[in-house]
């Protein structure tokens, strides 16, 4: 496969990773191909942690990190195989791992069980995620057991302690480098265009899957890998199903359509949601709810500042949404009481955002113990409040039933304040109606 990124970036990350590991070793895994059904396969997409540190794009590989060793970066990979490559594509192989990906040593993946013990000897802690690949777990545990006697004789360390392999690399990934920001900007740019096209296409009778095809087609036509997660197109009350991906029904005049879609560009994904009126004009009740969600989103974005707590964004959104719900008669009683009792969850049941990067729900902690972490420059996150009024909610005024609205942008936290990477996507009522031809 063609190398997709700058190998110097990965090399620099490995230096920092090995430093952060200290005296621990790490073992990161690239799974095999995922089958779609029977013998049909999905296009392979590398696991994000392994990709981040190596740039390796082939399936079925293991990367070992051994700080302080003569060969600190060791890979096990699928070997070159002329016959297999005719069917499934070119492989980098063992030589490729060393010559093009900077491995200090590389071996065929089949040699892993026999070599693992010696390679991990001397490390008391291994960063590894058990449970993803049971045969690999067994090979690892057998290797550790095989080291027990020599370790007892020599007094050497063997890895009896395991730490989640995503922990350290997740902390690295949560602060984006300039090269990553450039890719996120491109993913955002393509995604904004796709959403604008979707708005222009959404007439009554058009199916949700046709809107999906426009969005996903635009991602591919612009060099994206496709959507970074399955595109959501929900007309009418389908918008109230948070992860609706059936995308099968026809849009109806007077309904809203919710599209949650982001292009993955060179491994980095955008994540945008827009909700727009089929036919071009919001009705009165739709407009009233939309304005509440929009104000909540703008206030939450404003809280995405260096030194603020991650949780501040959610608190800001919840307060504005709850004020709106009380004002519009969807909740009774005081705003504070509704927040305190969490009654808002009836119409707003998800969080206000997440880290964004190689994965749509990107790596990195949100809490240190029970304390919400502070935002830092270079972090990228989504801000995505919504309101969802079930069609059968007899407690809600009838005019609002079956309306689902989410508005989601991608925000880069900078020393100068929040930078909206997806600002080019129509969002105000006037801009959305104009894009819908209303
Ligand atoms: N598209 C998934 C999310 O917004 O979290
Ligand atoms: Mn999101
Ligand atoms: Mn989303």
CSV table of C-alpha atoms and ligand atoms in Angstrom, one decimal:
chain,number,residue,atom,x,y,z
A,1,UNK,CA,0.0,0.0,0.0
A,2,UNK,CA,1.1,3.6,-0.6
A,3,UNK,CA,2.3,5.4,2.5
A,4,UNK,CA,-0.4,7.9,3.5
A,5,UNK,CA,1.4,10.2,5.8
A,6,UNK,CA,4.7,11.8,6.6
A,7,UNK,CA,6.9,9.2,8.3
A,8,UNK,CA,8.9,11.9,10.2
A,9,UNK,CA,5.7,12.7,12.1
A,10,UNK,CA,5.3,9.2,13.2
A,11,UNK,CA,9.0,8.9,14.1
A,12,UNK,CA,8.7,12.0,16.3
A,13,UNK,CA,5.6,10.7,18.0
A,14,UNK,CA,7.5,7.4,18.7
A,15,UNK,CA,10.3,9.3,20.4
A,16,UNK,CA,7.8,11.1,22.7
A,17,UNK,CA,5.9,7.9,23.3
A,18,UNK,CA,9.0,5.9,24.3
A,19,UNK,CA,9.9,8.7,26.7
A,20,UNK,CA,6.4,8.7,28.2
A,21,UNK,CA,6.5,4.9,28.6
A,22,UNK,CA,9.5,5.3,30.9
A,23,UNK,CA,10.3,1.7,32.0
A,24,UNK,CA,7.1,0.1,30.7
A,25,UNK,CA,6.8,-1.7,27.4
A,26,UNK,CA,3.8,-1.4,25.0
A,27,UNK,CA,2.1,-3.7,22.5
A,28,UNK,CA,-0.3,-2.1,20.0
A,29,UNK,CA,-2.3,-4.2,17.6
A,30,UNK,CA,-3.6,-3.9,14.1
A,31,UNK,CA,-6.6,-6.3,13.8
A,32,UNK,CA,-7.2,-8.5,10.7
A,33,UNK,CA,-9.7,-7.7,8.0
A,34,UNK,CA,-13.3,-7.3,9.2
A,35,UNK,CA,-15.8,-9.3,7.3
A,36,UNK,CA,-19.0,-7.6,6.3
A,37,UNK,CA,-20.9,-10.8,5.5
A,38,UNK,CA,-19.8,-14.3,4.3
A,39,UNK,CA,-16.5,-13.7,2.6
A,40,UNK,CA,-17.1,-10.0,1.7
A,41,UNK,CA,-14.7,-7.7,3.4
A,42,UNK,CA,-14.8,-4.1,4.4
A,43,UNK,CA,-12.1,-1.9,3.0
A,44,UNK,CA,-9.4,-2.0,5.7
A,45,UNK,CA,-8.9,1.0,7.9
A,46,UNK,CA,-6.0,0.9,10.4
A,47,UNK,CA,-6.6,1.1,14.1
A,48,UNK,CA,-6.0,4.7,15.1
A,49,UNK,CA,-3.5,4.3,18.0
A,50,UNK,CA,-1.2,2.1,15.9
A,51,UNK,CA,-1.6,4.3,12.9
A,52,UNK,CA,-0.8,7.4,15.0
A,53,UNK,CA,2.6,5.9,16.1
A,54,UNK,CA,3.6,4.1,13.0
A,55,UNK,CA,1.7,5.2,9.8
A,56,UNK,CA,1.3,1.4,9.1
A,57,UNK,CA,-1.8,0.7,7.0
A,58,UNK,CA,-1.8,-3.0,6.5
A,59,UNK,CA,-4.0,-5.4,8.6
A,60,UNK,CA,-2.8,-8.0,11.1
A,61,UNK,CA,0.2,-6.4,12.7
A,62,UNK,CA,1.7,-5.9,16.1
A,63,UNK,CA,3.9,-3.0,17.2
A,64,UNK,CA,6.1,-3.4,20.2
A,65,UNK,CA,7.7,-0.5,22.0
A,66,UNK,CA,10.6,-1.2,24.3
A,67,UNK,CA,12.1,1.9,25.9
A,68,UNK,CA,15.8,1.6,26.6
A,69,UNK,CA,16.3,-1.5,24.4
A,70,UNK,CA,18.7,-1.7,21.6
A,71,UNK,CA,15.7,-2.3,19.3
A,72,UNK,CA,13.0,-0.1,20.8
A,73,UNK,CA,10.5,-0.4,17.9
A,74,UNK,CA,9.7,-3.9,16.7
A,75,UNK,CA,7.0,-4.9,14.3
A,76,UNK,CA,5.3,-8.2,13.4
A,77,UNK,CA,3.6,-8.0,10.1
A,78,UNK,CA,2.0,-10.0,7.3
A,79,UNK,CA,4.9,-11.1,5.2
A,80,UNK,CA,5.0,-10.5,1.4
A,81,UNK,CA,3.1,-13.2,-0.4
A,82,UNK,CA,2.8,-13.1,-4.1
A,83,UNK,CA,-0.2,-15.3,-4.4
A,84,UNK,CA,-2.2,-13.5,-1.6
A,85,UNK,CA,-1.2,-10.1,-2.9
A,86,UNK,CA,-2.9,-10.9,-6.3
A,87,UNK,CA,-6.2,-11.2,-4.4
A,88,UNK,CA,-6.0,-8.7,-1.6
A,89,UNK,CA,-3.4,-6.1,-2.7
A,90,UNK,CA,0.2,-5.2,-2.1
A,91,UNK,CA,1.7,-5.7,1.3
A,92,UNK,CA,4.6,-3.7,2.8
A,93,UNK,CA,6.0,-6.9,4.4
A,94,UNK,CA,8.9,-7.3,6.8
A,95,UNK,CA,11.4,-5.3,4.7
A,96,UNK,CA,8.9,-2.5,4.2
A,97,UNK,CA,8.4,-2.2,8.0
A,98,UNK,CA,12.1,-1.6,8.5
A,99,UNK,CA,12.9,0.4,5.4
A,100,UNK,CA,9.8,2.6,5.1
A,101,UNK,CA,8.3,2.7,8.6
A,102,UNK,CA,11.4,2.9,10.8
A,103,UNK,CA,11.1,-0.4,12.6
A,104,UNK,CA,14.4,-1.4,14.3
A,105,UNK,CA,13.4,-5.0,13.7
A,106,UNK,CA,10.5,-6.7,12.0
A,107,UNK,CA,9.3,-10.3,11.7
A,108,UNK,CA,6.4,-12.2,10.1
A,109,UNK,CA,3.3,-12.1,12.4
A,110,UNK,CA,3.4,-15.9,12.7
A,111,UNK,CA,6.7,-15.6,14.6
A,112,UNK,CA,5.1,-13.5,17.4
A,113,UNK,CA,4.3,-16.3,19.9
A,114,UNK,CA,7.8,-17.7,19.8
A,115,UNK,CA,9.6,-14.3,20.0
A,116,UNK,CA,7.4,-12.4,22.4
A,117,UNK,CA,8.8,-13.7,25.7
A,118,UNK,CA,12.4,-12.7,24.9
A,119,UNK,CA,11.3,-9.3,23.6
A,120,UNK,CA,9.3,-8.4,26.8
A,121,UNK,CA,11.7,-9.8,29.3
A,122,UNK,CA,12.9,-7.1,31.7
A,123,UNK,CA,9.6,-5.1,31.6
A,124,UNK,CA,7.4,-5.3,34.6
A,125,UNK,CA,4.5,-3.4,33.0
A,126,UNK,CA,3.0,-3.8,29.6
A,127,UNK,CA,0.6,-1.4,28.0
A,128,UNK,CA,-1.9,-3.7,26.2
A,129,UNK,CA,-5.6,-4.0,25.8
A,130,UNK,CA,-6.7,-7.6,26.6
A,131,UNK,CA,-10.0,-8.8,25.3
A,132,UNK,CA,-9.9,-7.5,21.7
A,133,UNK,CA,-8.2,-10.5,20.3
A,134,UNK,CA,-8.4,-13.7,22.5
A,135,UNK,CA,-5.9,-15.8,20.5
A,136,UNK,CA,-3.4,-12.9,20.9
A,137,UNK,CA,-4.2,-12.7,24.6
A,138,UNK,CA,-3.4,-16.4,24.9
A,139,UNK,CA,-0.1,-16.1,23.0
A,140,UNK,CA,0.9,-13.2,25.2
A,141,UNK,CA,-0.1,-14.8,28.5
A,142,UNK,CA,1.7,-18.0,27.4
A,143,UNK,CA,4.8,-15.9,26.7
A,144,UNK,CA,4.6,-14.2,30.0
A,145,UNK,CA,4.2,-17.6,31.8
A,146,UNK,CA,7.2,-19.0,29.9
A,147,UNK,CA,9.3,-16.2,31.3
A,148,UNK,CA,8.4,-16.8,34.9
A,149,UNK,CA,11.1,-19.4,35.7
A,150,UNK,CA,14.0,-17.6,34.1
A,151,UNK,CA,12.7,-14.4,35.7
A,152,UNK,CA,12.7,-16.1,39.1
A,153,UNK,CA,16.2,-17.4,38.6
A,154,UNK,CA,17.6,-14.0,37.4
A,155,UNK,CA,15.5,-11.7,39.4
A,156,UNK,CA,14.3,-10.0,36.2
A,157,UNK,CA,11.0,-8.3,35.6
A,158,UNK,CA,8.3,-9.8,33.5
A,159,UNK,CA,5.0,-8.0,32.6
A,160,UNK,CA,2.5,-9.1,35.2
A,161,UNK,CA,1.0,-5.6,35.3
A,162,UNK,CA,-1.1,-4.4,32.5
A,163,UNK,CA,-2.1,-0.8,31.6
A,164,UNK,CA,-4.7,0.1,29.0
A,165,UNK,CA,-2.7,0.5,25.8
A,166,UNK,CA,-4.8,3.5,24.8
A,167,UNK,CA,-3.9,5.5,27.9
A,168,UNK,CA,-0.6,7.2,27.0
A,169,UNK,CA,-1.2,7.4,23.3
A,170,UNK,CA,-4.6,8.8,24.0
A,171,UNK,CA,-3.1,11.6,26.0
A,172,UNK,CA,-0.8,12.4,23.1
A,173,UNK,CA,-3.7,12.3,20.6
A,174,UNK,CA,-5.9,14.7,22.6
A,175,UNK,CA,-3.6,17.7,21.8
A,176,UNK,CA,-3.4,18.1,18.0
A,177,UNK,CA,-0.2,18.9,16.1
A,178,UNK,CA,-0.3,21.5,13.3
A,179,UNK,CA,-0.2,18.6,10.7
A,180,UNK,CA,-3.2,17.0,12.3
A,181,UNK,CA,-5.1,20.3,12.3
A,182,UNK,CA,-4.4,20.8,8.6
A,183,UNK,CA,-6.1,17.4,7.9
A,184,UNK,CA,-9.0,18.2,10.2
A,185,UNK,CA,-9.5,21.5,8.4
A,186,UNK,CA,-9.6,19.7,5.1
A,187,UNK,CA,-12.1,17.1,6.5
A,188,UNK,CA,-14.2,20.0,7.8
A,189,UNK,CA,-14.0,21.9,4.5
A,190,UNK,CA,-15.3,18.9,2.5
A,191,UNK,CA,-17.9,18.2,5.1
A,192,UNK,CA,-19.3,21.7,5.1
A,193,UNK,CA,-19.7,21.6,1.3
A,194,UNK,CA,-21.4,18.2,1.6
A,195,UNK,CA,-23.9,19.5,4.1
A,196,UNK,CA,-24.7,22.5,2.0
A,197,UNK,CA,-25.3,20.3,-1.0
A,198,UNK,CA,-27.6,18.1,1.2
A,199,UNK,CA,-29.7,21.1,2.1
A,200,UNK,CA,-30.1,22.0,-1.5
A,201,UNK,CA,-31.3,18.5,-2.4
A,202,UNK,CA,-33.9,18.0,0.3
A,203,UNK,CA,-37.3,18.2,-1.3
A,204,UNK,CA,-40.4,16.3,-0.4
A,205,UNK,CA,-40.3,12.8,-1.9
A,206,UNK,CA,-36.5,12.6,-1.9
A,207,UNK,CA,-35.4,9.6,0.2
A,208,UNK,CA,-33.1,9.8,3.2
A,209,UNK,CA,-30.7,7.5,1.3
A,210,UNK,CA,-30.5,9.9,-1.6
A,211,UNK,CA,-29.4,12.6,0.8
A,212,UNK,CA,-26.9,10.1,2.2
A,213,UNK,CA,-25.6,9.4,-1.3
A,214,UNK,CA,-25.0,13.1,-2.0
A,215,UNK,CA,-23.1,13.5,1.2
A,216,UNK,CA,-21.0,10.4,1.1
A,217,UNK,CA,-20.4,10.8,-2.7
A,218,UNK,CA,-19.1,14.3,-2.0
A,219,UNK,CA,-16.7,12.9,0.6
A,220,UNK,CA,-15.3,10.4,-1.9
A,221,UNK,CA,-15.2,12.8,-4.9
A,222,UNK,CA,-12.9,15.0,-2.8
A,223,UNK,CA,-10.4,12.3,-1.9
A,224,UNK,CA,-11.9,11.4,1.5
A,225,UNK,CA,-11.9,7.8,2.7
A,226,UNK,CA,-15.7,8.2,3.0
A,227,UNK,CA,-17.7,9.0,6.1
A,228,UNK,CA,-15.8,8.8,9.4
A,229,UNK,CA,-18.9,7.1,10.9
A,230,UNK,CA,-22.1,6.0,9.2
A,231,UNK,CA,-24.0,9.0,7.9
A,232,UNK,CA,-27.3,9.7,9.7
A,233,UNK,CA,-30.1,11.2,7.6
A,234,UNK,CA,-33.3,11.4,9.7
A,235,UNK,CA,-36.5,13.0,8.3
A,236,UNK,CA,-39.3,14.0,10.7
A,237,UNK,CA,-39.4,11.9,13.9
A,238,UNK,CA,-36.5,9.8,12.7
A,239,UNK,CA,-34.4,12.7,13.9
A,240,UNK,CA,-35.3,11.7,17.4
A,241,UNK,CA,-33.4,8.4,17.0
A,242,UNK,CA,-29.9,9.5,17.9
A,243,UNK,CA,-28.0,7.0,15.9
A,244,UNK,CA,-30.6,6.5,13.1
A,245,UNK,CA,-28.7,5.0,10.1
A,246,UNK,CA,-31.4,3.1,8.3
A,247,UNK,CA,-31.9,6.1,6.0
A,248,UNK,CA,-34.7,4.5,4.2
A,249,UNK,CA,-37.7,6.8,4.2
A,250,UNK,CA,-38.9,9.6,2.0
A,251,UNK,CA,-38.7,13.2,3.2
A,252,UNK,CA,-42.0,14.9,3.8
A,253,UNK,CA,-43.0,18.5,3.1
A,254,UNK,CA,-43.1,20.5,6.3
A,255,UNK,CA,-40.8,18.1,8.2
A,256,UNK,CA,-37.3,18.7,9.3
A,257,UNK,CA,-34.4,16.6,8.2
A,258,UNK,CA,-31.4,16.0,10.5
A,259,UNK,CA,-28.1,15.1,8.8
A,260,UNK,CA,-25.1,14.0,11.0
A,261,UNK,CA,-22.1,13.4,8.7
A,262,UNK,CA,-18.4,13.9,8.6
A,263,UNK,CA,-15.8,13.2,6.0
A,264,UNK,CA,-12.7,11.2,7.0
A,265,UNK,CA,-9.8,12.7,5.2
A,266,UNK,CA,-6.4,10.9,5.5
A,267,UNK,CA,-7.6,9.3,8.7
A,268,UNK,CA,-9.0,12.4,10.3
A,269,UNK,CA,-12.7,12.9,10.6
A,270,UNK,CA,-15.1,15.9,10.8
A,271,UNK,CA,-18.4,15.5,12.7
A,272,UNK,CA,-21.1,17.9,11.7
A,273,UNK,CA,-24.9,17.9,12.3
A,274,UNK,CA,-27.3,20.2,10.6
A,275,UNK,CA,-31.1,20.2,10.8
A,276,UNK,CA,-33.0,21.8,8.0
A,277,UNK,CA,-36.6,22.2,6.7
A,278,UNK,CA,-37.8,20.0,3.9
A,279,UNK,CA,-39.3,22.5,1.4
A,280,UNK,CA,-37.1,25.4,2.6
A,281,UNK,CA,-38.9,27.2,5.4
A,282,UNK,CA,-39.1,26.4,9.1
A,283,UNK,CA,-42.5,26.4,10.7
A,284,UNK,CA,-43.2,28.5,13.8
A,285,UNK,CA,-42.7,25.6,16.3
A,286,UNK,CA,-39.7,24.3,14.4
A,287,UNK,CA,-38.1,27.8,14.4
A,288,UNK,CA,-38.8,28.2,18.2
A,289,UNK,CA,-37.0,24.9,19.1
A,290,UNK,CA,-34.2,25.6,16.6
A,291,UNK,CA,-33.5,29.0,18.1
A,292,UNK,CA,-33.2,27.4,21.5
A,293,UNK,CA,-30.8,24.7,20.3
A,294,UNK,CA,-28.8,27.3,18.3
A,295,UNK,CA,-28.4,29.6,21.3
A,296,UNK,CA,-27.4,26.7,23.5
A,297,UNK,CA,-24.8,25.7,21.0
A,298,UNK,CA,-23.3,29.2,20.7
A,299,UNK,CA,-23.1,29.5,24.5
A,300,UNK,CA,-21.5,26.2,24.8
A,301,UNK,CA,-19.0,27.0,22.0
A,302,UNK,CA,-18.1,30.2,23.9
A,303,UNK,CA,-17.2,28.1,26.9
A,304,UNK,CA,-14.6,26.2,24.8
A,305,UNK,CA,-11.7,28.3,26.2
A,306,UNK,CA,-8.3,27.5,27.5
A,307,UNK,CA,-8.4,27.0,31.3
A,308,UNK,CA,-12.2,26.3,31.4
A,309,UNK,CA,-13.4,22.9,32.5
A,310,UNK,CA,-14.6,20.5,29.8
A,311,UNK,CA,-17.9,20.2,31.7
A,312,UNK,CA,-18.6,23.9,31.4
A,313,UNK,CA,-19.7,23.5,27.8
A,314,UNK,CA,-22.3,20.9,28.8
A,315,UNK,CA,-23.5,23.0,31.8
A,316,UNK,CA,-23.9,26.1,29.5
A,317,UNK,CA,-25.9,24.1,26.9
A,318,UNK,CA,-28.1,22.4,29.5
A,319,UNK,CA,-29.0,25.8,31.1
A,320,UNK,CA,-30.0,27.4,27.9
A,321,UNK,CA,-31.9,24.3,26.6
A,322,UNK,CA,-33.8,24.0,29.9
A,323,UNK,CA,-34.7,27.7,29.9
A,324,UNK,CA,-36.1,27.2,26.4
A,325,UNK,CA,-38.0,24.1,27.4
A,326,UNK,CA,-39.6,25.9,30.3
A,327,UNK,CA,-40.4,28.9,28.2
A,328,UNK,CA,-42.0,26.8,25.4
A,329,UNK,CA,-44.1,24.8,27.9
A,330,UNK,CA,-42.3,21.5,27.4
A,331,UNK,CA,-41.2,21.5,31.1
A,332,UNK,CA,-43.0,22.9,34.0
A,333,UNK,CA,-41.5,24.6,37.1
A,334,UNK,CA,-38.3,26.5,37.6
A,335,UNK,CA,-35.3,26.2,35.4
A,336,UNK,CA,-33.0,25.4,38.4
A,337,UNK,CA,-35.3,22.7,39.6
A,338,UNK,CA,-35.5,21.1,36.2
A,339,UNK,CA,-31.8,21.1,35.9
A,340,UNK,CA,-31.3,19.8,39.4
A,341,UNK,CA,-33.8,17.0,38.9
A,342,UNK,CA,-32.4,16.4,35.4
A,343,UNK,CA,-35.9,16.7,33.9
A,344,UNK,CA,-34.2,18.2,30.8
A,345,UNK,CA,-33.0,14.6,30.0
A,346,UNK,CA,-36.5,13.9,28.7
A,347,UNK,CA,-35.6,16.0,25.6
A,348,UNK,CA,-31.8,16.2,25.8
A,349,UNK,CA,-30.4,12.8,26.8
A,350,UNK,CA,-26.8,13.0,25.4
A,351,UNK,CA,-23.6,14.8,26.2
A,352,UNK,CA,-22.7,18.1,24.5
A,353,UNK,CA,-19.6,16.9,22.7
A,354,UNK,CA,-16.5,14.8,22.6
A,355,UNK,CA,-12.9,14.9,21.4
A,356,UNK,CA,-12.4,14.7,17.6
A,357,UNK,CA,-9.5,13.5,15.5
A,358,UNK,CA,-8.5,10.1,14.1
A,359,UNK,CA,-11.7,8.7,15.6
A,360,UNK,CA,-15.0,10.5,15.7
A,361,UNK,CA,-15.2,9.9,19.5
A,362,UNK,CA,-11.5,10.5,19.8
A,363,UNK,CA,-9.0,9.2,22.4
A,364,UNK,CA,-8.3,11.0,25.7
A,365,UNK,CA,-9.8,11.3,29.1
A,366,UNK,CA,-12.5,13.9,30.0
A,367,UNK,CA,-12.1,13.5,33.7
A,368,UNK,CA,-9.1,13.3,36.1
A,369,UNK,CA,-10.7,11.2,38.8
A,370,UNK,CA,-14.0,13.0,39.4
A,371,UNK,CA,-12.7,16.4,38.2
A,372,UNK,CA,-13.6,17.6,34.7
A,373,UNK,CA,-10.3,18.3,32.9
A,374,UNK,CA,-9.2,21.8,31.8
A,375,UNK,CA,-9.2,22.7,28.2
A,376,UNK,CA,-5.8,23.4,26.5
A,377,UNK,CA,-4.8,25.0,23.3
A,378,UNK,CA,-4.7,22.4,20.5
A,379,UNK,CA,-7.6,20.3,21.7
A,380,UNK,CA,-10.4,19.7,19.1
A,381,UNK,CA,-13.9,18.8,20.2
A,382,UNK,CA,-17.5,18.9,19.0
A,383,UNK,CA,-20.3,21.0,20.4
A,384,UNK,CA,-23.6,19.4,19.7
A,385,UNK,CA,-26.6,20.1,21.8
A,386,UNK,CA,-30.0,19.0,20.6
A,387,UNK,CA,-33.7,18.6,21.5
A,388,UNK,CA,-35.7,15.6,20.7
A,389,UNK,CA,-39.5,15.5,21.3
A,390,UNK,CA,-40.9,12.0,20.7
A,391,UNK,CA,-43.9,11.9,18.4
A,392,UNK,CA,-45.9,10.1,21.1
A,393,UNK,CA,-45.0,12.4,24.0
A,394,UNK,CA,-48.4,13.3,25.3
A,395,UNK,CA,-46.9,15.7,27.8
A,396,UNK,CA,-45.5,17.9,25.1
A,397,UNK,CA,-47.5,20.6,23.4
A,398,UNK,CA,-48.8,18.9,20.2
A,399,UNK,CA,-47.0,21.4,17.9
A,400,UNK,CA,-43.6,20.2,19.1
A,401,UNK,CA,-44.2,16.4,18.9
A,402,UNK,CA,-41.9,14.5,16.5
A,403,UNK,CA,-39.4,17.3,16.1
A,404,UNK,CA,-35.7,16.4,16.5
A,405,UNK,CA,-33.0,19.0,16.2
A,406,UNK,CA,-29.2,18.8,16.7
A,407,UNK,CA,-26.6,21.4,15.7
A,408,UNK,CA,-23.0,20.2,15.8
A,409,UNK,CA,-19.7,22.0,15.0
A,410,UNK,CA,-16.1,21.1,15.4
A,411,UNK,CA,-14.2,23.5,17.6
A,412,UNK,CA,-10.4,24.0,18.0
A,413,UNK,CA,-9.5,25.4,21.4
A,414,UNK,CA,-6.9,28.2,20.9
A,415,UNK,CA,-5.2,30.8,23.1
A,416,UNK,CA,-7.3,33.3,21.2
A,417,UNK,CA,-10.6,31.6,22.0
A,418,UNK,CA,-12.7,28.9,20.2
A,419,UNK,CA,-12.1,28.5,16.5
A,420,UNK,CA,-15.0,26.9,14.7
A,421,UNK,CA,-13.5,24.6,12.0
A,422,UNK,CA,-17.0,24.1,10.5
A,423,UNK,CA,-18.1,27.7,10.4
A,424,UNK,CA,-18.6,27.5,6.6
A,425,UNK,CA,-21.6,25.2,7.1
A,426,UNK,CA,-24.9,27.2,7.1
A,427,UNK,CA,-26.4,27.4,10.6
A,428,UNK,CA,-28.5,30.5,11.2
A,429,UNK,CA,-32.1,30.2,10.3
A,430,UNK,CA,-31.7,32.6,7.4
A,431,UNK,CA,-28.5,30.8,6.1
A,432,UNK,CA,-30.1,27.4,6.4
A,433,UNK,CA,-33.3,28.5,4.7
A,434,UNK,CA,-31.3,30.1,1.9
A,435,UNK,CA,-29.3,26.9,1.4
A,436,UNK,CA,-32.5,24.9,1.3
A,437,UNK,CA,-33.9,27.2,-1.4
A,438,UNK,CA,-36.5,28.7,0.9
B,1,LIG,N1,-21.8,11.4,14.8
B,1,LIG,C1,-21.7,10.9,16.1
B,1,LIG,C2,-21.7,12.0,17.1
B,1,LIG,O1,-22.1,13.1,16.9
B,1,LIG,O2,-21.2,11.8,18.2
B,2,LIG,MN1,-20.4,14.2,17.6
B,3,LIG,MN1,-22.2,13.9,14.9
